[in-house]
mmCIF file of C-alpha atoms and ligand atoms in Angstrom:
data_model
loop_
_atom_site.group_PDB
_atom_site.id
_atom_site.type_symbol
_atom_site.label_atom_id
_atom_site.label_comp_id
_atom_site.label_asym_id
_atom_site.label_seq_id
_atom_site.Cartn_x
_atom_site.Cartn_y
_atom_site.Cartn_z
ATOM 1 C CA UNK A 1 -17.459 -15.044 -22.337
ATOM 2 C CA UNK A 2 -17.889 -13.158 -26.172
ATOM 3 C CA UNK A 3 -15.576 -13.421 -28.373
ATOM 4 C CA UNK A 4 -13.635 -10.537 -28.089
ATOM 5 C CA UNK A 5 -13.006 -10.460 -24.453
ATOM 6 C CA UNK A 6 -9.969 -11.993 -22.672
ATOM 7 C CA UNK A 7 -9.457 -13.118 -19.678
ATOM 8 C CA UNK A 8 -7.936 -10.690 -17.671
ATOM 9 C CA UNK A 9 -5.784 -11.369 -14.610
ATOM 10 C CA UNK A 10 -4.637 -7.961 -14.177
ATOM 11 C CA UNK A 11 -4.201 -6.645 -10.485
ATOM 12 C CA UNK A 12 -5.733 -3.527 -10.597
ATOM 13 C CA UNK A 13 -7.833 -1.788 -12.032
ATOM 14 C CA UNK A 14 -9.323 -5.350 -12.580
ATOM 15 C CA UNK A 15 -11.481 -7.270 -14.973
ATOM 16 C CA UNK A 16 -15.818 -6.483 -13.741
ATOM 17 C CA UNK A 17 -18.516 -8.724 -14.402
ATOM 18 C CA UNK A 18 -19.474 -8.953 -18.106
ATOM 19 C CA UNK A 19 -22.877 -8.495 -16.786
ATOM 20 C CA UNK A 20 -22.625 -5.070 -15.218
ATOM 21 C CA UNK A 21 -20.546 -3.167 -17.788
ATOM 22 C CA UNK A 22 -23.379 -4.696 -20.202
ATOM 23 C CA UNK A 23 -26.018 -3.233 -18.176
ATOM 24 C CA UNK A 24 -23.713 0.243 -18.136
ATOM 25 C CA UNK A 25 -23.629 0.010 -21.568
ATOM 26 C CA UNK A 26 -27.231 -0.369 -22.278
ATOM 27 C CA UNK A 27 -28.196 2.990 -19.730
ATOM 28 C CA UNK A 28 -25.121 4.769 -20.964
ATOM 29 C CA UNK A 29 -26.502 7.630 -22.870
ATOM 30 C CA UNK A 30 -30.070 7.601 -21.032
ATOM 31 C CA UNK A 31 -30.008 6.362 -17.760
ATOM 32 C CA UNK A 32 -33.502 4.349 -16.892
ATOM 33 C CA UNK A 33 -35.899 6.843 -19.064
ATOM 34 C CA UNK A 34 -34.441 9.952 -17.985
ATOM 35 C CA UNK A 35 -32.500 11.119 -21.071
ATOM 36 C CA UNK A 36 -29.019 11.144 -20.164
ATOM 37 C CA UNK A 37 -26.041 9.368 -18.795
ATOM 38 C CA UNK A 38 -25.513 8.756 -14.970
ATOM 39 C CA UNK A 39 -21.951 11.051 -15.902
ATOM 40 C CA UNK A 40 -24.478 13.754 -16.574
ATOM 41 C CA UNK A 41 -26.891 13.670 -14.229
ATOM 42 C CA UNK A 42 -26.426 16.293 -10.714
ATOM 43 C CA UNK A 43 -25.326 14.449 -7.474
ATOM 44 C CA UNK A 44 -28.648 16.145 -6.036
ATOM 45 C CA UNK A 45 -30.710 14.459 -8.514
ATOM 46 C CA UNK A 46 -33.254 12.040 -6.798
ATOM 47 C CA UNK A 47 -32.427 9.283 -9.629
ATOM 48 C CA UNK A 48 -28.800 9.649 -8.061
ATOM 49 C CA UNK A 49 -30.252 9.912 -4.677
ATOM 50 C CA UNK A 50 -31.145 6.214 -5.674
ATOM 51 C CA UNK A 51 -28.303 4.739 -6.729
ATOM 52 C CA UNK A 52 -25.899 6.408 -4.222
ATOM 53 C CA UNK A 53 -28.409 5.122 -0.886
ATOM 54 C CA UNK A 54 -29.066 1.477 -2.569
ATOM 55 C CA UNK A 55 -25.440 0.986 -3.082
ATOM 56 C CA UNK A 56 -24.810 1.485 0.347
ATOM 57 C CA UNK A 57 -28.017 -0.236 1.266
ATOM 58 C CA UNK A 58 -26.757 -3.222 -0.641
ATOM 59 C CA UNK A 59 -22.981 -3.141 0.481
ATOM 60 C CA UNK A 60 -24.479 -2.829 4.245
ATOM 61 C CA UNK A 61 -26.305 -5.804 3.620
ATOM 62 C CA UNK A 62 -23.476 -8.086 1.904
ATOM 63 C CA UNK A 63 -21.062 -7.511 4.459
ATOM 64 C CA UNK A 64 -23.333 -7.582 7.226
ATOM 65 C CA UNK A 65 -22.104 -4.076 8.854
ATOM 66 C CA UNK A 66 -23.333 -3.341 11.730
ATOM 67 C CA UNK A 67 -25.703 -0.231 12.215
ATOM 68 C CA UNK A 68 -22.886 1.921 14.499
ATOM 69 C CA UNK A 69 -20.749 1.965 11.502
ATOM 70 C CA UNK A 70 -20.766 4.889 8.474
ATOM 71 C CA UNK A 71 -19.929 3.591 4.774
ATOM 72 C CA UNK A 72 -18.448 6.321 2.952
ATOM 73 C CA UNK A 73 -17.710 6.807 -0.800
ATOM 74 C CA UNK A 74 -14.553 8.584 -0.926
ATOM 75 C CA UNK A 75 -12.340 9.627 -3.351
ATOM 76 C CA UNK A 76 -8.165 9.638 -3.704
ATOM 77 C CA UNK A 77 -7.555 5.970 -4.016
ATOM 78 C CA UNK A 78 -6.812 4.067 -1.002
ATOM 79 C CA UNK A 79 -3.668 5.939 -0.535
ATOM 80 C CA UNK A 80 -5.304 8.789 0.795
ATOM 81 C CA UNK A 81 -6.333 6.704 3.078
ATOM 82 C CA UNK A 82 -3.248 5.938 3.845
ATOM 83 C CA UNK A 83 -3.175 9.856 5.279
ATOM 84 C CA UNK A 84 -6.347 10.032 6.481
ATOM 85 C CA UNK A 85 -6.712 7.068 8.996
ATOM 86 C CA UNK A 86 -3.894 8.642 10.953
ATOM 87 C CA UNK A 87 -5.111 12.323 10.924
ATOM 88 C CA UNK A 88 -8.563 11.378 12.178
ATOM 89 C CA UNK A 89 -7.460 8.374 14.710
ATOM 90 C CA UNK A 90 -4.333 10.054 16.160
ATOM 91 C CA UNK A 91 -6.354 11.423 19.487
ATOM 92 C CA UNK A 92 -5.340 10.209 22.953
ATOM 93 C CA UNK A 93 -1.314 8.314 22.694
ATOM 94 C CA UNK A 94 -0.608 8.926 19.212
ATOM 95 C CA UNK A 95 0.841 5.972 18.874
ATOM 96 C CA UNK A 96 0.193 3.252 16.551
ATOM 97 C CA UNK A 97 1.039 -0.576 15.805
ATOM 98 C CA UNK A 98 1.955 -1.973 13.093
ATOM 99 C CA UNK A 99 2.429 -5.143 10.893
ATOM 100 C CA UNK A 100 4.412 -4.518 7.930
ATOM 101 C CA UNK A 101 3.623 -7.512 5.122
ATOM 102 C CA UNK A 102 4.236 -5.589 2.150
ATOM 103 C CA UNK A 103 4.772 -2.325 -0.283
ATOM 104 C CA UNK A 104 1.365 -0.640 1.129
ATOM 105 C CA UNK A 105 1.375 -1.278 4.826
ATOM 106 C CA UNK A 106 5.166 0.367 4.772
ATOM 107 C CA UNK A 107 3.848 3.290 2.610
ATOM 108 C CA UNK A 108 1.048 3.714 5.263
ATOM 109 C CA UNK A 109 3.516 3.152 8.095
ATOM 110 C CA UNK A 110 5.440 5.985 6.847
ATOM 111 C CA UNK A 111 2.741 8.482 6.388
ATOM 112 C CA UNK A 112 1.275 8.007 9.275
ATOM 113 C CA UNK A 113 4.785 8.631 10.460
ATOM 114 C CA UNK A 114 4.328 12.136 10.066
ATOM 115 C CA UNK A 115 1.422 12.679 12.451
ATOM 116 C CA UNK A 116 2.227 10.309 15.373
ATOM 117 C CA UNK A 117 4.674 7.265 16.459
ATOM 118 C CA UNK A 118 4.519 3.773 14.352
ATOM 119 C CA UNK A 119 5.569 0.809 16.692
ATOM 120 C CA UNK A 120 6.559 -1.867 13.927
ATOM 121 C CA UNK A 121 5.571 -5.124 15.867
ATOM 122 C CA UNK A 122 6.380 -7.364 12.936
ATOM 123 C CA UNK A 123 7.196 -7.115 9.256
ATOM 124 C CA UNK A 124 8.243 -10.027 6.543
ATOM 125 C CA UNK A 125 10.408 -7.842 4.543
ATOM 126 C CA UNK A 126 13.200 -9.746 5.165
ATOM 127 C CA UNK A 127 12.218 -12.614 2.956
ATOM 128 C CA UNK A 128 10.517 -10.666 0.486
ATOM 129 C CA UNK A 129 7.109 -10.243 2.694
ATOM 130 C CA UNK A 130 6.739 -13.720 1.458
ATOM 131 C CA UNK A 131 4.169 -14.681 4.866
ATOM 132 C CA UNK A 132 2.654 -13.130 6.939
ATOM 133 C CA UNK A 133 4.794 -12.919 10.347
ATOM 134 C CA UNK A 134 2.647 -12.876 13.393
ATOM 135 C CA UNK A 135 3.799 -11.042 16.475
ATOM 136 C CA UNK A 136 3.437 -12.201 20.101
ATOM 137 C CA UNK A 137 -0.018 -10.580 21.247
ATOM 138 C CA UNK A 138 2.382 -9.200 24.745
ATOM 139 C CA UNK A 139 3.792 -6.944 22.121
ATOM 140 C CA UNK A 140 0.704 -5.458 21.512
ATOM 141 C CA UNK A 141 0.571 -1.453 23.097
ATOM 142 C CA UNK A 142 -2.215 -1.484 25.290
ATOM 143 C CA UNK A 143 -2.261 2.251 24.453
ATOM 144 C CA UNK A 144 -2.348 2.523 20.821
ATOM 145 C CA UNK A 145 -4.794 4.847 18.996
ATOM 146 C CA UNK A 146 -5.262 1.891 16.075
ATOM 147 C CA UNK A 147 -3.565 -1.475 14.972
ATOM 148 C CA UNK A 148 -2.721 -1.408 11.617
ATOM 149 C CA UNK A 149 -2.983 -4.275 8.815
ATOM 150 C CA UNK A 150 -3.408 -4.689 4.959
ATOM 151 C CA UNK A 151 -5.631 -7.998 5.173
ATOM 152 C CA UNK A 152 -4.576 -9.023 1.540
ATOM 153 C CA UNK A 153 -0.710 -8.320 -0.033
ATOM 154 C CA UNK A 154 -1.480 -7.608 -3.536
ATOM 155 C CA UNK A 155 2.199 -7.847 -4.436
ATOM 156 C CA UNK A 156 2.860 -10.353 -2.866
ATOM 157 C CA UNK A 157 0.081 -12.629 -2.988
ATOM 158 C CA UNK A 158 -0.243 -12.851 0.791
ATOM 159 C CA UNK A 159 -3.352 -13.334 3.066
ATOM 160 C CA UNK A 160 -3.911 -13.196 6.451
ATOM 161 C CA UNK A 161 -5.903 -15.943 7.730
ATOM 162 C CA UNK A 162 -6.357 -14.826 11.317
ATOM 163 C CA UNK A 163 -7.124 -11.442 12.475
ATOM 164 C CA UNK A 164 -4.947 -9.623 16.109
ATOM 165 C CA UNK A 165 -7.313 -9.642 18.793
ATOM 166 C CA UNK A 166 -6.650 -6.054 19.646
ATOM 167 C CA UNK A 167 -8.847 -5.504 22.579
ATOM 168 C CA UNK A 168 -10.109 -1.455 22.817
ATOM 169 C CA UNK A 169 -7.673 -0.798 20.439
ATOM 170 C CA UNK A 170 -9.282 -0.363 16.939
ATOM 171 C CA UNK A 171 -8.039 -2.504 14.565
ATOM 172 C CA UNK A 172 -7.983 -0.998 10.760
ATOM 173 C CA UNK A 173 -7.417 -3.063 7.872
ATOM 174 C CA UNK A 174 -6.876 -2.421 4.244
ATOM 175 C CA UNK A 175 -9.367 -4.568 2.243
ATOM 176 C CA UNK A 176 -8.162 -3.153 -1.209
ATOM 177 C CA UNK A 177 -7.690 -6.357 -2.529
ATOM 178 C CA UNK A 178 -10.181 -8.873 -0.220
ATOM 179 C CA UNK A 179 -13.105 -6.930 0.393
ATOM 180 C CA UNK A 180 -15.987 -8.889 -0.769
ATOM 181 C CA UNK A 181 -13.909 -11.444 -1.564
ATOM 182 C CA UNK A 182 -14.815 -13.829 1.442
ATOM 183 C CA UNK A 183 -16.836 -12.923 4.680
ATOM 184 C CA UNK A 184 -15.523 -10.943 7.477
ATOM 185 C CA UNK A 185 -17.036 -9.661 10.718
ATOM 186 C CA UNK A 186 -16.943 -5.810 10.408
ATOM 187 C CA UNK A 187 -17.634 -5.582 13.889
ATOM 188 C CA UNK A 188 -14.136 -6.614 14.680
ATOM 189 C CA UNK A 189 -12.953 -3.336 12.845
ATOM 190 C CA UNK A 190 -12.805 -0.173 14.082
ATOM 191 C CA UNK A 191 -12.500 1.143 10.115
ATOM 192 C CA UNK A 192 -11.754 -0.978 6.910
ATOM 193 C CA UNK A 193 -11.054 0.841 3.213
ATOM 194 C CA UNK A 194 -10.636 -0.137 0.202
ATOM 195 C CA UNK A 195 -9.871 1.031 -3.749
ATOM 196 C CA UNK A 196 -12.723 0.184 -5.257
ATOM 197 C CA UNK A 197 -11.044 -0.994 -8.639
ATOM 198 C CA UNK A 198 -9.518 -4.155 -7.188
ATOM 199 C CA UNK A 199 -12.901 -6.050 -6.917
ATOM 200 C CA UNK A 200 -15.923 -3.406 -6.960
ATOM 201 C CA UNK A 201 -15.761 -0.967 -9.962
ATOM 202 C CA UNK A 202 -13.572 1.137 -11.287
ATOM 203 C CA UNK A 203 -11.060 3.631 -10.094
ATOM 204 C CA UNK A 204 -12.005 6.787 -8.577
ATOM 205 C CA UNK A 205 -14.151 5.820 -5.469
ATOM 206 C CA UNK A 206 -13.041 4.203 -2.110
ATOM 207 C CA UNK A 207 -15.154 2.933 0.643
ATOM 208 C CA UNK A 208 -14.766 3.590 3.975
ATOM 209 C CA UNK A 209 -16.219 1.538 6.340
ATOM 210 C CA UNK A 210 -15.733 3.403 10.071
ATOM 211 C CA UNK A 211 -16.875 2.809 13.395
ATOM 212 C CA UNK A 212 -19.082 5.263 14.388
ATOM 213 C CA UNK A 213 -17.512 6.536 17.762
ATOM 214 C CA UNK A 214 -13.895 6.959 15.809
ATOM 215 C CA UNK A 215 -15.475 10.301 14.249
ATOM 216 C CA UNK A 216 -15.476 13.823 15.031
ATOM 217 C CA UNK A 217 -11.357 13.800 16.749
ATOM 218 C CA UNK A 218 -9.633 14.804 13.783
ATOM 219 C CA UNK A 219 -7.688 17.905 14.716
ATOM 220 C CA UNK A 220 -8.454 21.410 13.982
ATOM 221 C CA UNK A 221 -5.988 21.966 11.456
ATOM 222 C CA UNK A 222 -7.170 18.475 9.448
ATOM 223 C CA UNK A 223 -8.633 19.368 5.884
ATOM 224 C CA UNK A 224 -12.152 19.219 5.834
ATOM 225 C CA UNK A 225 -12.291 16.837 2.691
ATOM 226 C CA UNK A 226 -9.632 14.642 4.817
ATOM 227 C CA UNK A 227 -12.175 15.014 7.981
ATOM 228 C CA UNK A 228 -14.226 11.449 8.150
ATOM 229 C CA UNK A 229 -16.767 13.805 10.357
ATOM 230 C CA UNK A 230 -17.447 15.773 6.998
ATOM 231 C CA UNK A 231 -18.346 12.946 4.906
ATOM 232 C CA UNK A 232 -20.377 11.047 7.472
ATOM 233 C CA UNK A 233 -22.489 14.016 8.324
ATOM 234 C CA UNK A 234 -23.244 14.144 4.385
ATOM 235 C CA UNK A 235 -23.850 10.693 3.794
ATOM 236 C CA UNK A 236 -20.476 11.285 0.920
ATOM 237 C CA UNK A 237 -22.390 13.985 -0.415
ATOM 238 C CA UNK A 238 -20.739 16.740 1.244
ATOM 239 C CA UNK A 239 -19.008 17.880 -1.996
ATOM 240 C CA UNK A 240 -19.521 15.978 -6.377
ATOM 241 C CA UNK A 241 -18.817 12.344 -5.068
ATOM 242 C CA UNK A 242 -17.108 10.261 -8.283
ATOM 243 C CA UNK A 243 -20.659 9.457 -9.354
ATOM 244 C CA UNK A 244 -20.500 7.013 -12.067
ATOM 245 C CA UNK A 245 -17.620 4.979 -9.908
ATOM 246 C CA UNK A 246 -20.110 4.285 -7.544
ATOM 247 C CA UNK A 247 -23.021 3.483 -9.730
ATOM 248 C CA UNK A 248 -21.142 0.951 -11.215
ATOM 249 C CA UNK A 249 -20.091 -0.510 -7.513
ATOM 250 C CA UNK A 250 -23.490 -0.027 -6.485
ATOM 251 C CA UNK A 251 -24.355 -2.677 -9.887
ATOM 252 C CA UNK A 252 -21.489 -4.788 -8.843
ATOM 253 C CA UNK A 253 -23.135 -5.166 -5.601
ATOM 254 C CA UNK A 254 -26.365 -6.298 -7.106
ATOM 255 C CA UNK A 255 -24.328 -8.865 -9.195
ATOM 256 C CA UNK A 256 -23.219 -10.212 -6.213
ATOM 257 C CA UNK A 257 -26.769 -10.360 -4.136
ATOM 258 C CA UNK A 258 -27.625 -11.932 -7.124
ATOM 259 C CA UNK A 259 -25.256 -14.869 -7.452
ATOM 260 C CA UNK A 260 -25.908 -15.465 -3.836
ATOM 261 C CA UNK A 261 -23.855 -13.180 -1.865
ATOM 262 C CA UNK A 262 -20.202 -13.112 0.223
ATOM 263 C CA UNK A 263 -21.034 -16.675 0.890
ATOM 264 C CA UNK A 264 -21.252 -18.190 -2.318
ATOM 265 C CA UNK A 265 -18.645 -15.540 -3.416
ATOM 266 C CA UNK A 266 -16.385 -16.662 -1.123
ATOM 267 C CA UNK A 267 -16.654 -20.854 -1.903
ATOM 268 C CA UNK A 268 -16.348 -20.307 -5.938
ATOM 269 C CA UNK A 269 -13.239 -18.297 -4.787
ATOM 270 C CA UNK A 270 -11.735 -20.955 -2.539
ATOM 271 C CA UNK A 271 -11.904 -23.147 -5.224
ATOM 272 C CA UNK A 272 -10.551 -21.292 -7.807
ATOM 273 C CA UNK A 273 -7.636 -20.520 -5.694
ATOM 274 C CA UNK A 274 -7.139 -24.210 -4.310
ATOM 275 C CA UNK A 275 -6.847 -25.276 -8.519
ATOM 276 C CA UNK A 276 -4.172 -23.086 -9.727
ATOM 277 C CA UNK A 277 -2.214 -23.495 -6.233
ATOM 278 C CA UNK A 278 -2.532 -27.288 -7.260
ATOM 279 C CA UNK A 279 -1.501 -26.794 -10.418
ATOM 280 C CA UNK A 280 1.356 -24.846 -9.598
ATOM 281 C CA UNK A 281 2.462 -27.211 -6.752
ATOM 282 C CA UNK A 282 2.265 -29.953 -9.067
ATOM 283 C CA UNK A 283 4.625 -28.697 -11.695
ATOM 284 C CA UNK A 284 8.101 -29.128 -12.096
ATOM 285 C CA UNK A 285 8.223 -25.514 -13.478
ATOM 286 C CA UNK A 286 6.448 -23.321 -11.563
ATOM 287 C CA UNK A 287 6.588 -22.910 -7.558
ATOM 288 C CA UNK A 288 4.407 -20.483 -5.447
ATOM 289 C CA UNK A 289 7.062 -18.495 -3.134
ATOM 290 C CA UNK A 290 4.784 -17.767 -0.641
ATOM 291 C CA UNK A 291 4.107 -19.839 2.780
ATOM 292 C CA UNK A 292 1.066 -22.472 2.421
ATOM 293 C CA UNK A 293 -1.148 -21.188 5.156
ATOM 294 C CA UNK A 294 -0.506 -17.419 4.183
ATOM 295 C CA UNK A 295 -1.614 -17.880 0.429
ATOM 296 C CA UNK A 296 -3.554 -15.145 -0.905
ATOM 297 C CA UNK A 297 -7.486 -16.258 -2.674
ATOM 298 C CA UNK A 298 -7.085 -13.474 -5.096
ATOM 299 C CA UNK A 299 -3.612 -12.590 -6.120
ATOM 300 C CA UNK A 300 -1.728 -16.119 -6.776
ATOM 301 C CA UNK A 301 1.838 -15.250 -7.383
ATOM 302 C CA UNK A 302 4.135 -17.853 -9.204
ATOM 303 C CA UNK A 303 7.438 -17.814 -10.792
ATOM 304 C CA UNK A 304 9.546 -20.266 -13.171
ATOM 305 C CA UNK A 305 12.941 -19.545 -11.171
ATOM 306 C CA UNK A 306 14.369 -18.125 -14.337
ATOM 307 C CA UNK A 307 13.687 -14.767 -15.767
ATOM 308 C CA UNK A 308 13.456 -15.342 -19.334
ATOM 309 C CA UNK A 309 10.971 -17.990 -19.111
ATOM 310 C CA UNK A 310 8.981 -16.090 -17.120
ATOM 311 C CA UNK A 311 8.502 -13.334 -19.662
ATOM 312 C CA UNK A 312 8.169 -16.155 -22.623
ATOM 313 C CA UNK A 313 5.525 -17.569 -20.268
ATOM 314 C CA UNK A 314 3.965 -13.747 -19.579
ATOM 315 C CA UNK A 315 3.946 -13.084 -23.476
ATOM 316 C CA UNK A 316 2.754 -16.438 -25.146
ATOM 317 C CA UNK A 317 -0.115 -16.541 -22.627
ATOM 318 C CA UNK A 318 -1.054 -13.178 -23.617
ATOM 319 C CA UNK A 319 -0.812 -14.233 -27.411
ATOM 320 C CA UNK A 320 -3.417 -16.639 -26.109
ATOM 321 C CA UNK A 321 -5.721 -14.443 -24.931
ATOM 322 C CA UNK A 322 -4.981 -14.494 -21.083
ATOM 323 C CA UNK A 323 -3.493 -11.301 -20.099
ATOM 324 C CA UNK A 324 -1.613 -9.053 -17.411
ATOM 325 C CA UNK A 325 -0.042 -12.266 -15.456
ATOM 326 C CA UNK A 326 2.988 -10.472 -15.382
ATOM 327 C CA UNK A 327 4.100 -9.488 -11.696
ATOM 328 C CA UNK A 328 4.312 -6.547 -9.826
ATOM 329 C CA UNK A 329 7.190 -4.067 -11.103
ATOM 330 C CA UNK A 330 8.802 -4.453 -7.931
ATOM 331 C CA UNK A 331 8.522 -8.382 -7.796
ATOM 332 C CA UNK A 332 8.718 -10.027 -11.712
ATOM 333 C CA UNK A 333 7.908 -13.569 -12.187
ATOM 334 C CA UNK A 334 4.001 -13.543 -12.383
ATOM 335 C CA UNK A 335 0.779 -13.142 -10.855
ATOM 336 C CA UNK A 336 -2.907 -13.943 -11.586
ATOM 337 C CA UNK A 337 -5.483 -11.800 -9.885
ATOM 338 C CA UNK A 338 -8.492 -14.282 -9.464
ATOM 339 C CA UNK A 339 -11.287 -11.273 -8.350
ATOM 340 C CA UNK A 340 -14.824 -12.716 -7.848
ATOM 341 C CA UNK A 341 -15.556 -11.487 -11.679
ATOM 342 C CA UNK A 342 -13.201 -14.119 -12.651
ATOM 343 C CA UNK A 343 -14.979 -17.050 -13.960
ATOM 344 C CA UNK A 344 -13.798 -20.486 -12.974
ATOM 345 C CA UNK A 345 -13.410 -20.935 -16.732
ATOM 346 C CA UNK A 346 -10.472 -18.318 -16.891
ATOM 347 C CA UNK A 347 -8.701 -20.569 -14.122
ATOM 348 C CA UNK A 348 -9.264 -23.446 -15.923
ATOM 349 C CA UNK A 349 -8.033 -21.894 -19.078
ATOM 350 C CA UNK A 350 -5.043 -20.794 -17.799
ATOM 351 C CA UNK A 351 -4.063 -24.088 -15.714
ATOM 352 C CA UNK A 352 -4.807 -25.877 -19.163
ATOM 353 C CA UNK A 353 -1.841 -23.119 -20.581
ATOM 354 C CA UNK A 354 0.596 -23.705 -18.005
ATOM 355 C CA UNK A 355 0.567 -27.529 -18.480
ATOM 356 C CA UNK A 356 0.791 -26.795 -22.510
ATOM 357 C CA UNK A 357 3.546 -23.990 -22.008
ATOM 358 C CA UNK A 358 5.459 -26.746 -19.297
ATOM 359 C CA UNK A 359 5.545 -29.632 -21.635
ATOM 360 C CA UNK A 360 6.894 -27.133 -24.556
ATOM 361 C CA UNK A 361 9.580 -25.687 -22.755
ATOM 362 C CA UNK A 362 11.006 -28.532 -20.697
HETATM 363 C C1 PLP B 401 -3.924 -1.173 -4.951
HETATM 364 C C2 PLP B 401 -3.721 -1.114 -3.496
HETATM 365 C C3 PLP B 401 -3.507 0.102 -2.814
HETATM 366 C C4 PLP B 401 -3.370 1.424 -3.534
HETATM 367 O O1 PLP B 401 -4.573 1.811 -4.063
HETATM 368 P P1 PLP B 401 -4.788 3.237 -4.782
HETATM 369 O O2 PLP B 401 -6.272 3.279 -4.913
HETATM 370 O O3 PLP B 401 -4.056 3.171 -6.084
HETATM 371 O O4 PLP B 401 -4.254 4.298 -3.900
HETATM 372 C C5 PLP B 401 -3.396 0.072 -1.453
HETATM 373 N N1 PLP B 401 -3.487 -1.077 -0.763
HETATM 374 C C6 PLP B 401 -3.683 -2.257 -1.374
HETATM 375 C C7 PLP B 401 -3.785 -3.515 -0.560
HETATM 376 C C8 PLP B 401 -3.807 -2.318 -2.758
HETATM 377 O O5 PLP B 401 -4.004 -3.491 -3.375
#
């Protein structure tokens, strides 16, 4: 890591590889030869042409999706998705279920709310969506349009670690936070999004990654930029796609081929995750609210018990260098975001703080 960078534990947008924003910096103002910046450059330009079809190439290949499913590069953040999913999957019952484990799947239960009926079949709000509750499968409707899930609670620094067997009924699942984080199989999905500025790039492009016999049953009166038909028949070039977002994803995915892949991704990730939850368990300061089997790999939430330490603890960690552990608005106490551009130093280095900060403030 150089000198001037920190390490960053901030939730989102979220630190990238060093690597790729050095290689964005060195094509910056002229991209491969060509005499400009990729910010410049048309969407209809062949040299974007590139970058646009290996990017997908690449992301096809990491996650292993299957050949019957589109990946779009969208814009409007994952909450548009939010809107979108239940405009274009609303067809036949227009119903949908639902398990509510945090801030995001309730703000997507309630949008989708206004085109269709959301059957709740579980939710941990209760306790502060501090697991993830898991409903009996009898509950399930047989006649749901989609099953809805947000894979990994940001917030809240949950994780599911079993996926609803759903049947016919297409199961979508926000990956904001998870996606390429550890290996799934896409072909259990009938769509999975995610903001691309959790662990991909940066803000402004979202992938979509749809079955492909979901399309085309958007109704009439859906906007055609919130039509998944419209974008798949354009390969996301239907209108200016955010361009340099998805250059730099498309780089982040090469990073990734290039350290191995999901699979290596996803071990350095287990055990950066099973250190700091030791750590924490270990101390007589800090506790981990969340259930043991439901314990987030990227977003490890942790709190003192006592609100003043936690923001002596948020601000004399920054002072040394490690940044943005505070928590979620909503939430306090304080959370490290462990992406896969997260070295296994930055863990280290802030396990090595907590025991310093614990022994100081006893
Ligand atoms: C950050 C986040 C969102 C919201 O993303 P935007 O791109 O800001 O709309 C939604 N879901 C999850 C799980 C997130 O982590």
């Amino acid at each position: 890591m150089s000198k001037e960078r920190v390490y960053n534990f901030s939730a989102g947008p979220s630190m990238l590889p060093l690597e790729v924003m050095e290689e964005v910096a060195r094509d910056m103002v002229n991209y491969k030869g060509c005499g400009m910046s990729v910010m410049e450059m048309s969407h209809r330009s062949k040299e974007f042409a590139s970058i646009i079809e290996t990017a997908e190439a690449d992301l096809r290949q990491l996650m292993s999706v299957p050949e019957n499913y589109k990946i779009l590069f969208l814009q409007g953040g994952a909450s548009t998705q939010f809107s979108m999913v239940p405009l274009n999957l609303f067809r036949s019952s227009k119903k949908a279920d639902f398990i509510v484990t945090g801030s995001w799947a309730k703000k997507a239960a309630s949008e989708a709310k206004r085109f269709g009926t959301v059957n709740v079949l579980a939710s941990s709000e209760s306790t502060v969506f501090d697991h993830i509750p898991q409903p009996d499968p009898a509950a399930y409707s047989k006649d749901a349009d989609y099953f809805y899930i947000t894979q990994n609670n940001t917030i809240y620094g949950t994780r599911y670690s079993w996926l609803p067997e759903t049947g016919d009924v297409p199961l979508v699942s926000d990956m904001s936070s998870n996606i390429l984080s550890e290996a799934v199989d896409v072909s259990k999905f009938g769509l999975i999004f995610a903001g691309a500025q959790k662990n991909i790039g940066p803000a402004g492009v979202t992938i979509v990654i749809i079955r492909e016999d979901l399309i085309g049953f958007a109704p009439d009166s859906c906007p055609v930029m919130l039509n998944y038909k419209t974008h798949a028949a354009d390969n996301s070039l239907y209108n200016t796609p955010p361009c340099f977002a998805i250059y730099v994803a498309g780089l982040t995915f090469k990073w990734l081929k290039d350290r191995g892949g999901i699979g290596a991704m996803e071990k350095a990730n287990r055990e950066k995750a099973a250190l700091l939850y030791q750590a924490i368990d270990e101390s007589r300061m800090f506790r981990c609210p969340v259930a043991v089997q439901d314990r987030s790999l990227m977003n490890v939430v942790f709190v003192t018990g006592k609100e003043e330490l936690d923001k002596k603890f948020v601000a004399e960690a920054k002072a040394a260098g490690l940044v943005n552990l505070g928590g979620h608005r909503s939430v306090g106490g304080m959370r490290a975001s462990i992406y896969n551009a997260m070295p296994k130093a930055g863990v280290e280095t802030l396990i090595d703080f907590m025991q310093k900060f614990e022994k100081e403030n006893q």
